[in-house]
Coordinates of C-alpha atoms (C1' of nucleotides) in Angstrom, one line a residue:
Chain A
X1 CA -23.4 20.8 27.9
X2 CA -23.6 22.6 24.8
X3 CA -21.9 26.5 23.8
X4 CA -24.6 29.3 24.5
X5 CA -24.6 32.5 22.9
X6 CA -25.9 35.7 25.5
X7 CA -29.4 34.9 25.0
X8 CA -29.8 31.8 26.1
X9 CA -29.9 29.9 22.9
X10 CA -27.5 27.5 21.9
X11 CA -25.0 28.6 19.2
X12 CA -26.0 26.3 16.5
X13 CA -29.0 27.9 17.0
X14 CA -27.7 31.6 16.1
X15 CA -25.2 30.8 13.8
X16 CA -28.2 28.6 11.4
X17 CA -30.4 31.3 11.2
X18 CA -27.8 33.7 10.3
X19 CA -27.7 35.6 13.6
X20 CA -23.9 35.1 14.5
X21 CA -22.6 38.7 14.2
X22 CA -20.0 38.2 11.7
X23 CA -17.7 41.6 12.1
X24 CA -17.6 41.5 8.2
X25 CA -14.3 44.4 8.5
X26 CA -11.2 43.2 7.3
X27 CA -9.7 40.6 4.7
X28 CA -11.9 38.0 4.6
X29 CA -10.9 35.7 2.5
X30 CA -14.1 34.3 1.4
X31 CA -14.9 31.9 4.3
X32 CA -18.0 32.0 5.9
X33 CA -20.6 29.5 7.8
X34 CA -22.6 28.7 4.6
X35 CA -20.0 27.8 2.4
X36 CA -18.7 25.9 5.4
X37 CA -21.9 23.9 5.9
X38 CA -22.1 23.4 2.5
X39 CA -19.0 21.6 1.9
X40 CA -19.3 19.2 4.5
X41 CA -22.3 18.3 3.2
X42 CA -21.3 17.8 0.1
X43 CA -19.0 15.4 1.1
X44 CA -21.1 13.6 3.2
X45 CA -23.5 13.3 0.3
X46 CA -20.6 12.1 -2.1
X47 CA -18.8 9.7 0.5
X48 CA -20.6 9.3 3.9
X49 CA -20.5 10.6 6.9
X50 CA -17.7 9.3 8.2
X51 CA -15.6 11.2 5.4
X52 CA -16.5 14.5 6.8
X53 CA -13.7 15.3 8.9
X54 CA -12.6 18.8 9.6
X55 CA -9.5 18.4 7.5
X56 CA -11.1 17.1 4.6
X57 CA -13.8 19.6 4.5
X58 CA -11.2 22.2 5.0
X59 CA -9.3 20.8 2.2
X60 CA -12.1 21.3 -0.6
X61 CA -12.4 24.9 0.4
X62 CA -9.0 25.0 0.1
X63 CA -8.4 25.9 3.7
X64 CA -6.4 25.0 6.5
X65 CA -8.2 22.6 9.0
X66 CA -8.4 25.0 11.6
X67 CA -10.0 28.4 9.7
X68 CA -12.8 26.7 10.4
X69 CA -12.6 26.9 13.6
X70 CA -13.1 30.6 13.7
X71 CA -16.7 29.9 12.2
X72 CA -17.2 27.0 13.7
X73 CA -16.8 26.1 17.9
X74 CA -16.0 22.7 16.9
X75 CA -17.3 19.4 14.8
X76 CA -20.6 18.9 17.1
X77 CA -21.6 22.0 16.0
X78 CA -20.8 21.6 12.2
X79 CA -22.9 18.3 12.4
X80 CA -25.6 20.2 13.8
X81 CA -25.5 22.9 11.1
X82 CA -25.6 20.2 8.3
X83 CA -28.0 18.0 10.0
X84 CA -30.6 20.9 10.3
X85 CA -29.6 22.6 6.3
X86 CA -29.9 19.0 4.9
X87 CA -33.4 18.8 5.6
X88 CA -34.4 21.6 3.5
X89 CA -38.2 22.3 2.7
X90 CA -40.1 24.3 0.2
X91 CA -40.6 28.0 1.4
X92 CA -43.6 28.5 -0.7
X93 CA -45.0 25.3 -0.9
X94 CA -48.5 24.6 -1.9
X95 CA -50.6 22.3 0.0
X96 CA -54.4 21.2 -1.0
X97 CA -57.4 21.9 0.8
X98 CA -58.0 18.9 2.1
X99 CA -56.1 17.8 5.3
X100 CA -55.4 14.5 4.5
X101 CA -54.1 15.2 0.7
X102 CA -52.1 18.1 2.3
X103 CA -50.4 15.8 5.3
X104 CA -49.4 13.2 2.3
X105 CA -47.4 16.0 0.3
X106 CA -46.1 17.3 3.8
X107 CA -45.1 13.6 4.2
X108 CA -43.7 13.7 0.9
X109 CA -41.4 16.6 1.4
X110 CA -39.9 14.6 4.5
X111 CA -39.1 11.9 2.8
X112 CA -37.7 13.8 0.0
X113 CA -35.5 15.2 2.5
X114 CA -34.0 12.3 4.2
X115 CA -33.9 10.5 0.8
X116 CA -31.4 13.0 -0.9
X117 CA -29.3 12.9 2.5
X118 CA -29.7 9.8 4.0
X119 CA -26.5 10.5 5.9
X120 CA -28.6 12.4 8.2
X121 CA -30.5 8.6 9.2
X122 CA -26.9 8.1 10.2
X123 CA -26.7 11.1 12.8
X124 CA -27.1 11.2 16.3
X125 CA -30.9 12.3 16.4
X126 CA -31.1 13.0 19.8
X127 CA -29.6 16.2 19.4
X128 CA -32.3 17.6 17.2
X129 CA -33.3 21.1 18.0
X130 CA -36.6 22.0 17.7
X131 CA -35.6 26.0 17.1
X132 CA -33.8 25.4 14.2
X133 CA -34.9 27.1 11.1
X134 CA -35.3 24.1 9.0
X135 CA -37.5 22.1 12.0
X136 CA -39.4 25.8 12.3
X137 CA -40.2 25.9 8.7
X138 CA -40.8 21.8 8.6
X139 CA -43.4 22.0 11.5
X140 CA -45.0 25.6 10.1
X141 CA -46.1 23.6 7.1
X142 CA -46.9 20.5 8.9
X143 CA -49.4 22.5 10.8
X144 CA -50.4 24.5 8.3
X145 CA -51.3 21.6 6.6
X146 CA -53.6 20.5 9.9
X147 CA -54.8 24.2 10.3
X148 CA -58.9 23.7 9.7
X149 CA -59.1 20.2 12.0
X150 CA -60.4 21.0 15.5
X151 CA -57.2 20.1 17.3
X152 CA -55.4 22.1 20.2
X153 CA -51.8 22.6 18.5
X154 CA -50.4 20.2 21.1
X155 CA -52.1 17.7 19.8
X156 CA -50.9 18.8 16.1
X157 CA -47.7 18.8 16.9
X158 CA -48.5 15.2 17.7
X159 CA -49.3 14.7 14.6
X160 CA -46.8 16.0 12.8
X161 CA -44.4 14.3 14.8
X162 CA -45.7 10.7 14.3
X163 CA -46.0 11.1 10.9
X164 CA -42.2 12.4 10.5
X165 CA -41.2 9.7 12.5
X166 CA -43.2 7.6 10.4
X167 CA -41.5 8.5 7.8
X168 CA -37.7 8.7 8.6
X169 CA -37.9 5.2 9.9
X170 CA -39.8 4.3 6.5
X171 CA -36.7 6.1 4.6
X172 CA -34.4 4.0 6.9
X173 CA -36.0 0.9 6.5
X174 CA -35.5 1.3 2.5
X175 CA -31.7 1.4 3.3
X176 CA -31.9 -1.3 5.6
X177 CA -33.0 -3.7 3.2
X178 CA -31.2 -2.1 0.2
X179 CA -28.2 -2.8 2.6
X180 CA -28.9 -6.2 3.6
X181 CA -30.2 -7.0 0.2
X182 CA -26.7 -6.8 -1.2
X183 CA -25.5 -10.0 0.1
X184 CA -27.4 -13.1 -1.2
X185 CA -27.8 -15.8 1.4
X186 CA -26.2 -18.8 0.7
X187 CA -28.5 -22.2 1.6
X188 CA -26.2 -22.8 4.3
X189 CA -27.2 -19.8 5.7
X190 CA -30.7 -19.9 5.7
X191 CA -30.4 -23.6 7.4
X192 CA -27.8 -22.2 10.0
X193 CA -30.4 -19.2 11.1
X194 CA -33.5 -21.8 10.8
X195 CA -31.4 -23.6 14.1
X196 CA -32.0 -20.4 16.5
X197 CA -34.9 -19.0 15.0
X198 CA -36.7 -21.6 15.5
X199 CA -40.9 -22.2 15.4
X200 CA -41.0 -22.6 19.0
X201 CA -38.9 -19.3 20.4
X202 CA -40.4 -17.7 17.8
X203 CA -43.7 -18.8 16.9
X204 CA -45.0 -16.1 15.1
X205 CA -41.5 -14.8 13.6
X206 CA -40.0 -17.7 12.5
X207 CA -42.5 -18.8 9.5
X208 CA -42.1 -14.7 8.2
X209 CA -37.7 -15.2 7.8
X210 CA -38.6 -18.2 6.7
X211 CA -40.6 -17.1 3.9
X212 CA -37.6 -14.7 3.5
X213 CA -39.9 -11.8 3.5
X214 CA -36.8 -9.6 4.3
X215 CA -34.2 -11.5 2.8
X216 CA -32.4 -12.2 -0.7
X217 CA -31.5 -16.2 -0.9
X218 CA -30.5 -18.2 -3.9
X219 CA -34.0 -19.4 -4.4
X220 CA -36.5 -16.1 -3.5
X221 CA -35.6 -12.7 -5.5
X222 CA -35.1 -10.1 -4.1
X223 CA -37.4 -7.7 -2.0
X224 CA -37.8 -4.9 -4.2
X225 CA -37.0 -1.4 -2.7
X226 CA -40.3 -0.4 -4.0
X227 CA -41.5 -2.5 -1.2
X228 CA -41.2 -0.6 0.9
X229 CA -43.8 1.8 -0.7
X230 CA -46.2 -0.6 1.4
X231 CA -45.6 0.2 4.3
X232 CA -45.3 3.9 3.8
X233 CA -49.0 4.1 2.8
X234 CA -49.7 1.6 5.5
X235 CA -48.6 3.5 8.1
X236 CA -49.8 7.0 6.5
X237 CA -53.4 5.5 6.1
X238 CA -53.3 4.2 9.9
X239 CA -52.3 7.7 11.3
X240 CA -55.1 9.4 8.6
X241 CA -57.5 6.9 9.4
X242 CA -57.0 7.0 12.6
X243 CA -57.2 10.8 12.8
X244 CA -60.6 10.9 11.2
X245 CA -62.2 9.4 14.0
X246 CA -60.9 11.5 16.6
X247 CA -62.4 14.3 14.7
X248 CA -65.6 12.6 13.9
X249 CA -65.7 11.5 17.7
X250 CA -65.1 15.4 18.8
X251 CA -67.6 16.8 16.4
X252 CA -69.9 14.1 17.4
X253 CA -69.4 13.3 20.7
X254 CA -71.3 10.5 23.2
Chain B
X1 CA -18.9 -3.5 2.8
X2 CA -19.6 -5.7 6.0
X3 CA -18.0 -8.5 6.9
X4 CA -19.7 -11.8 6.1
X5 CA -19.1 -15.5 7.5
X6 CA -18.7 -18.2 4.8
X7 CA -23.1 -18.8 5.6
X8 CA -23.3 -15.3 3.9
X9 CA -24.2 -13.7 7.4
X10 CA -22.9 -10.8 8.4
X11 CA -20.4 -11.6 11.4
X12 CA -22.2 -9.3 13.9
X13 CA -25.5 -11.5 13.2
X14 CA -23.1 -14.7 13.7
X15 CA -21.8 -13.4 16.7
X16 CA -25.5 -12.4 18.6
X17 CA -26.8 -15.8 18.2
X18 CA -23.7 -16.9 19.6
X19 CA -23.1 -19.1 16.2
X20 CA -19.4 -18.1 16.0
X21 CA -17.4 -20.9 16.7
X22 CA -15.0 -20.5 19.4
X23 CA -12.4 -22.4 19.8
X24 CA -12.4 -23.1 23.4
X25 CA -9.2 -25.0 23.8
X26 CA -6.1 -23.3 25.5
X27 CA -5.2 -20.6 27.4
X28 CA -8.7 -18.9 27.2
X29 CA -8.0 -15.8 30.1
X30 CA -11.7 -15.1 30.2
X31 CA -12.6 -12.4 27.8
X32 CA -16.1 -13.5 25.4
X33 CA -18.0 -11.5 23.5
X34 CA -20.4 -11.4 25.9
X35 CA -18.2 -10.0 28.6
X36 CA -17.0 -7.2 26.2
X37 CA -20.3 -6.1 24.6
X38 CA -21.5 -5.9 28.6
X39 CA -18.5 -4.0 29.9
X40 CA -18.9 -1.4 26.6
X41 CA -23.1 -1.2 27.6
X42 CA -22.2 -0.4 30.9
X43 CA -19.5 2.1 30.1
X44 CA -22.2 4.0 27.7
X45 CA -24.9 4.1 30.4
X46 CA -22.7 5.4 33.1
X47 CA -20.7 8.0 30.5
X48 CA -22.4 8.3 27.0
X49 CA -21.9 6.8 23.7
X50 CA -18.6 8.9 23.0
X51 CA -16.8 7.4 26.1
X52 CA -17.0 3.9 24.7
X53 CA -13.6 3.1 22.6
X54 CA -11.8 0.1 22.9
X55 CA -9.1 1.3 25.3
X56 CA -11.8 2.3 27.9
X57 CA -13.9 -1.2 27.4
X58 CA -10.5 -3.0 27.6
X59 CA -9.3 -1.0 30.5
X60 CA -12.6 -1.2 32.2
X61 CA -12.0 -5.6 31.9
X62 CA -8.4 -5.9 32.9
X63 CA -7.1 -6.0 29.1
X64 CA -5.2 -4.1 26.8
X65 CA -7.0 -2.9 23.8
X66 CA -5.7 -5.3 21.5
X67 CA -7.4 -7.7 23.3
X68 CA -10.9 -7.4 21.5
X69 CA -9.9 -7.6 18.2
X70 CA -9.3 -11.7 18.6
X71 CA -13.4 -11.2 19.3
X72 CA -14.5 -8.2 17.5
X73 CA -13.5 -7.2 14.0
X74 CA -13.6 -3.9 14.9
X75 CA -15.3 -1.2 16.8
X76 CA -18.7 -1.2 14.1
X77 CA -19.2 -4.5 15.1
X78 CA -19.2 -4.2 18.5
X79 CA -21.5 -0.8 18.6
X80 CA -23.5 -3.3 16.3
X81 CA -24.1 -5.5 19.3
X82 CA -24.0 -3.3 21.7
X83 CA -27.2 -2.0 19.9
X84 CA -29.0 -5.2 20.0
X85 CA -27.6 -6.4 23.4
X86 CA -29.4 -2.8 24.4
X87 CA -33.2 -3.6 23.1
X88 CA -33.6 -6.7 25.5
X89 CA -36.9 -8.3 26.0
X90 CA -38.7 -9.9 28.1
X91 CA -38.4 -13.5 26.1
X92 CA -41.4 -14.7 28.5
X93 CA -43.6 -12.3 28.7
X94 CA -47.6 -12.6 28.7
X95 CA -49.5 -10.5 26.8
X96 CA -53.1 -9.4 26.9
X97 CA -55.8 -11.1 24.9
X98 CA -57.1 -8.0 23.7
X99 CA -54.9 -6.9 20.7
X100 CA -55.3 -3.5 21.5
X101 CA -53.8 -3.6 25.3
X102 CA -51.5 -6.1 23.9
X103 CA -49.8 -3.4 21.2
X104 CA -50.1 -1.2 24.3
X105 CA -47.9 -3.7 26.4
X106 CA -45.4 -4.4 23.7
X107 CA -45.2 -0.6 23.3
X108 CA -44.3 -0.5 26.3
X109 CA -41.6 -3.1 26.3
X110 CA -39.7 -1.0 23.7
X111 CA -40.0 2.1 25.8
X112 CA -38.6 0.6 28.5
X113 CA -35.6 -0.7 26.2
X114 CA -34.7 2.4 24.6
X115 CA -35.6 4.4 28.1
X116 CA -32.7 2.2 29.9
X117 CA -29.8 2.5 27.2
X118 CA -30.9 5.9 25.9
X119 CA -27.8 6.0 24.1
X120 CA -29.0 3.6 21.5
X121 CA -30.6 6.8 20.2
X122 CA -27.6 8.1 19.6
X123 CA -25.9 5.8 17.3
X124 CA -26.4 5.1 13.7
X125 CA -29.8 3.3 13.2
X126 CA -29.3 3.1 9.5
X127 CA -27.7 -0.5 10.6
X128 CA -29.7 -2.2 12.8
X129 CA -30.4 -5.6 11.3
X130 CA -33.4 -7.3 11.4
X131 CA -31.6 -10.6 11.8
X132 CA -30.1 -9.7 14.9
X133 CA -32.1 -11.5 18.2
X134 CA -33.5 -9.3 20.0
X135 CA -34.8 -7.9 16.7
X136 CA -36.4 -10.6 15.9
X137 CA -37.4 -11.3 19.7
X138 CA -39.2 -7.7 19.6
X139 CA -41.0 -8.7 16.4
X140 CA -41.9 -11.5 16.9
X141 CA -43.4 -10.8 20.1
X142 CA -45.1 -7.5 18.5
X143 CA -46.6 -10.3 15.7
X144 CA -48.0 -12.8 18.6
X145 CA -50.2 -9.0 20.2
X146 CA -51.5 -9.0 16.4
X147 CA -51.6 -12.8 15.7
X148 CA -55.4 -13.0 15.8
X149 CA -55.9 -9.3 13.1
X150 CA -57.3 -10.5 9.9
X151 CA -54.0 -8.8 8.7
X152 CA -51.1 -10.4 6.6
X153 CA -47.8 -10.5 7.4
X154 CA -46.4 -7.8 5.9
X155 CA -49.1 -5.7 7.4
X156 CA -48.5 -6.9 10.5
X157 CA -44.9 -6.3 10.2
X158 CA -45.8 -2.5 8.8
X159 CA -47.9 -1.6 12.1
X160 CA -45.0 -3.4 14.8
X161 CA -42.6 -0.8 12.1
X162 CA -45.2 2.1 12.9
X163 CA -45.0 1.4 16.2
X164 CA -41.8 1.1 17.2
X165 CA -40.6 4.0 15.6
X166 CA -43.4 6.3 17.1
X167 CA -42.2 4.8 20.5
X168 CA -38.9 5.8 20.3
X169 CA -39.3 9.0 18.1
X170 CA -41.3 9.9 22.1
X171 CA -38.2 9.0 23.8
X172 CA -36.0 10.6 21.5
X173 CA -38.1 14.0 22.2
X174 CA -38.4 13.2 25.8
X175 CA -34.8 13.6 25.6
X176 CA -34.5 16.6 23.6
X177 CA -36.7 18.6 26.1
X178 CA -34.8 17.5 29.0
X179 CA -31.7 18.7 27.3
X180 CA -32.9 22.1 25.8
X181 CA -34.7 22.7 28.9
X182 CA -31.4 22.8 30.4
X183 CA -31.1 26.3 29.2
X184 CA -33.5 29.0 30.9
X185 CA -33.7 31.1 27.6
X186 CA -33.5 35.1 28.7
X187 CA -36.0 37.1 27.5
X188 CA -33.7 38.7 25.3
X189 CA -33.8 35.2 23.3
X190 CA -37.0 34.6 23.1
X191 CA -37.2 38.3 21.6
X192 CA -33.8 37.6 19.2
X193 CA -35.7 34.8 18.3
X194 CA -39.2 36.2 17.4
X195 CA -37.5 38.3 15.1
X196 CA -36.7 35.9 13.0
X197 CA -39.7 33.4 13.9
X198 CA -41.8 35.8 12.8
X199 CA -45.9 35.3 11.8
X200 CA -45.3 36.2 8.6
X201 CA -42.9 34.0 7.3
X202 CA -44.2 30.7 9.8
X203 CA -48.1 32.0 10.6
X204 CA -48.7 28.3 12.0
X205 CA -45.0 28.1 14.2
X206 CA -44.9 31.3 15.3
X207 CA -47.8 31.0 17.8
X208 CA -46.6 27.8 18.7
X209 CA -43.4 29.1 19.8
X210 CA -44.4 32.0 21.2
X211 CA -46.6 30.7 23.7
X212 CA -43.6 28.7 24.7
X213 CA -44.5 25.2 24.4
X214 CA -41.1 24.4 24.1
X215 CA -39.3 26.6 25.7
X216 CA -38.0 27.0 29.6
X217 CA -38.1 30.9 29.7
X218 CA -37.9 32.9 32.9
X219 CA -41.6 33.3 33.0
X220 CA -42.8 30.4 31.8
X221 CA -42.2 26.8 33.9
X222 CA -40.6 24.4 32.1
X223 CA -42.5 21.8 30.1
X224 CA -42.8 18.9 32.5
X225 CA -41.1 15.6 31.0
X226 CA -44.1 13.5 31.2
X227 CA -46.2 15.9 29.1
X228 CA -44.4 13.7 26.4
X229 CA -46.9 11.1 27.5
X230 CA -49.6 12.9 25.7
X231 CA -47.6 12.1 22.1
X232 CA -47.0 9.1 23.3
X233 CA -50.4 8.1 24.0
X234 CA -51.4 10.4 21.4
X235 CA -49.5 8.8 18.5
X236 CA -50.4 4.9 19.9
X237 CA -54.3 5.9 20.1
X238 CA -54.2 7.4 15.9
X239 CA -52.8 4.3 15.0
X240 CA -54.9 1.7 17.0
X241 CA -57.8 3.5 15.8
X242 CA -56.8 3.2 12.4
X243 CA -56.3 0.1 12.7
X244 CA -59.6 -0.6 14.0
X245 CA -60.9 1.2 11.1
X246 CA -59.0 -0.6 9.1
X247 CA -60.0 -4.3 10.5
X248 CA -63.5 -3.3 10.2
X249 CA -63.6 -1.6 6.7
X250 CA -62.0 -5.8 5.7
X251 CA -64.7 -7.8 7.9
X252 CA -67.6 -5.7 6.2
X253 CA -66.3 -4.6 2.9
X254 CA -68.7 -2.4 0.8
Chain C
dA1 C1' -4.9 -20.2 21.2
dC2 C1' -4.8 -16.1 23.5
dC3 C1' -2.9 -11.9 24.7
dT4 C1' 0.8 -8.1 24.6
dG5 C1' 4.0 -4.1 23.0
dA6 C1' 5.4 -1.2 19.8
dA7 C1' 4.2 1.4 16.0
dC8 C1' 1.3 3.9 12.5
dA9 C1' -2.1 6.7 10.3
dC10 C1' -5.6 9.8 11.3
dC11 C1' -8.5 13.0 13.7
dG12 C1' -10.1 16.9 16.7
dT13 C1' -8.4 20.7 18.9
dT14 C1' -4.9 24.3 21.3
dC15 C1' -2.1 28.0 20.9
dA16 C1' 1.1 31.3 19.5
dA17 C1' 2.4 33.4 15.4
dG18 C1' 1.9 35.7 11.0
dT19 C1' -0.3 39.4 7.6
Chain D
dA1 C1' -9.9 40.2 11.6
dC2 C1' -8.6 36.3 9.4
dC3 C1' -5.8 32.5 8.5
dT4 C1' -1.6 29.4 9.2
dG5 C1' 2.0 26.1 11.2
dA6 C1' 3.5 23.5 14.6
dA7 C1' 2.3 20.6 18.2
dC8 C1' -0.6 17.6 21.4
dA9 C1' -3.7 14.1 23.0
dC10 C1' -6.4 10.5 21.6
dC11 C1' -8.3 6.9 18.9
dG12 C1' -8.7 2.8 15.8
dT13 C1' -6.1 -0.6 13.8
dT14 C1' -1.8 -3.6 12.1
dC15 C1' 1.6 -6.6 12.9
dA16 C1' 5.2 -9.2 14.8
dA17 C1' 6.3 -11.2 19.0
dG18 C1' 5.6 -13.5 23.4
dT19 C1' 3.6 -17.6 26.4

DNA sequence: ACCTGAACACCGTTCAAGT
DNA sequence: ACCTGAACACCGTTCAAGT
């Protein structure tokens, strides 16, 4: 489905880590893939996604719409390009000796990530490519950080992967509710949602929106965003915890 | 910046539970919310998210586009329930005694969700509400698997958040591999592409890609789709162990 | 009350033409 | 080689009009 350079790899894929021949002979009038990239997600940081258009990122180069297509096969492929520069990491980042102190700054640096373009919760996911320079450099330090445990890198990657994932949908569950928590539900409301989620369809569900865990009401305050912290560390310790005794389990095993 | 009934719900919510009055009087040709929302779910499975727009969903029932709009505010509301109509569950379904084999079975259940309507991946998740029913139908069953953990709610509702989001991080890569591994990458790519990949600059990746993990090349077979089944089981072992960990450390503090 | 037809603004993309 | 202008197909949405 997707535009393939010679060897195989997808476009997106050459053009990110800088590998697109540009002729570089001729007038170029200052256009160019980065500064491309760059303005789209400027605007997407500024207004949203959906104010990323070809034309209006043309526009704040001050470009036609379609110069861009000469660096660009199309808007797919821009998405892809600022999906995989947004989530920028560290070169030379530092990480402690110990593994689990080392996967919580790794962590942190994900969540940094999504958190200064949250747009990028917004994007198609299922188009990430693993060989793109950002997800290379993302996963080298995730592993790096998992380097001394006595795990086969399959099982690393694992790791890595669950706790990213942890992470985005930590990141996205902070929107949700900072989202959600902008309207205040009115009494009426509460009652009206109390008649279909009711104790017996959903016994175990129903007491936890009735306590308005999740939700701002006239009476309860809100959840703070903070909140959310929770169940970060929650879901961190789990996977630590967890990972500890596999290892002790190898190391020790019968 | 949604659009809220006089309760102070957002409309899409309104609409799922079927709490938005309609008239039913008149003329009524036969169009419902229900009828739309299906005839857009089926469009997506057979042809992908970007074939769903209103003229196709009205086409595909016999309207004209225009049609919708006396159901549907617009087309965010309807990929709104489309997305929830999409994460069915089992509303009866049994679960194991044992906690553990019961998160596994409820695991299971959201696999099964996103693996039918895979295009659910695909769309914004920075919306999905948690007021929406088969949200709360999927948590509430993931709370009855935990119901007997010396855990509190929020806990509870951290590890279902875990979870979840490990499950379909799985899928989401399932997919990703199936699509990459559409390419056969020459040996000429994988060659452009240690160049840049290099040892030096990602010690811990470079290996990793190398030996082609990821990668359909001409020598080496492609990575079969159920080798995702190792993360998956992978990521849902960490976190029940953790969670034992966790239960025990609280029974027999100190 | 429910649906239609015409119309509008906007967006992605093409193609041939300019320098 | 790099960019532009005109043009096209398509999409979401509005509004007034029909039954």
């Amino acid at each position: 489905m997707d535009e393939r350079t010679e060897t195989g790899l997808p476009r997106a894929v050459a053009i990110a880590w800088g590998m697109h021949e540009v002729p570089q002979r001729g007038p170029n009038r200052g256009l160019s893939h980065e500064r491309i990239v760059a303005a789209a997600i400027e605007i997407a940081d500024a207004q949203g996604l959906p104010a990323v258009t070809m034309q209006a990122v043309a526009k704040s180069l001050g470009f036609t719409t379609m110069s861009l297509y000469r660096y660009v096969s199309g808007k797919d492929e821009l998405l892809r390009l600022m999906q995989d520069a947004a989530l920028a990491v560290p070169e030379e980042a530092d990480l402690p000796d110990d593994w689990r102190a080392a996967l919580r700054v790794w962590a942190g640096f994900v969540r940094e990530a999504y958190h200064d373009h949250p747009w990028v919760l917004q994007m198609p996911r299922g188009q990430i490519s693993v060989l793109m320079p950002n997800s290379v450099r993302m996963a080298d330090l995730g592993l790096r950080a998992l380097r001394d445990l006595p795990l086969d890198n399959e099982e690393k990657i694992g790791v890595i992967l669950v706790v990213s994932q942890h992470v985005t949908s930590t990141v996205e569950l902070q929107l949700n509710l900072a989202d959600e928590g902008e309207f205040v539900m009115s009494a009426d409301g509460l009652d009206v949602l109390g008649q279909v989620v009711t104790p017996e369809r959903f016994p175990d569900m129903a007491p936890v929106l009735r306590a308005g865990q999740f939700l701002e009401t006239e009476d309860t305050p809100a959840r703070e965003a903070d909140d959310v912290q929770v169940e970060y560390d929650l879901g961190l310790d789990l996977i630590i915890s967890g990972l500890e005794q596999r290892i002790a389990r190898a190391s020790a095993p019968e």
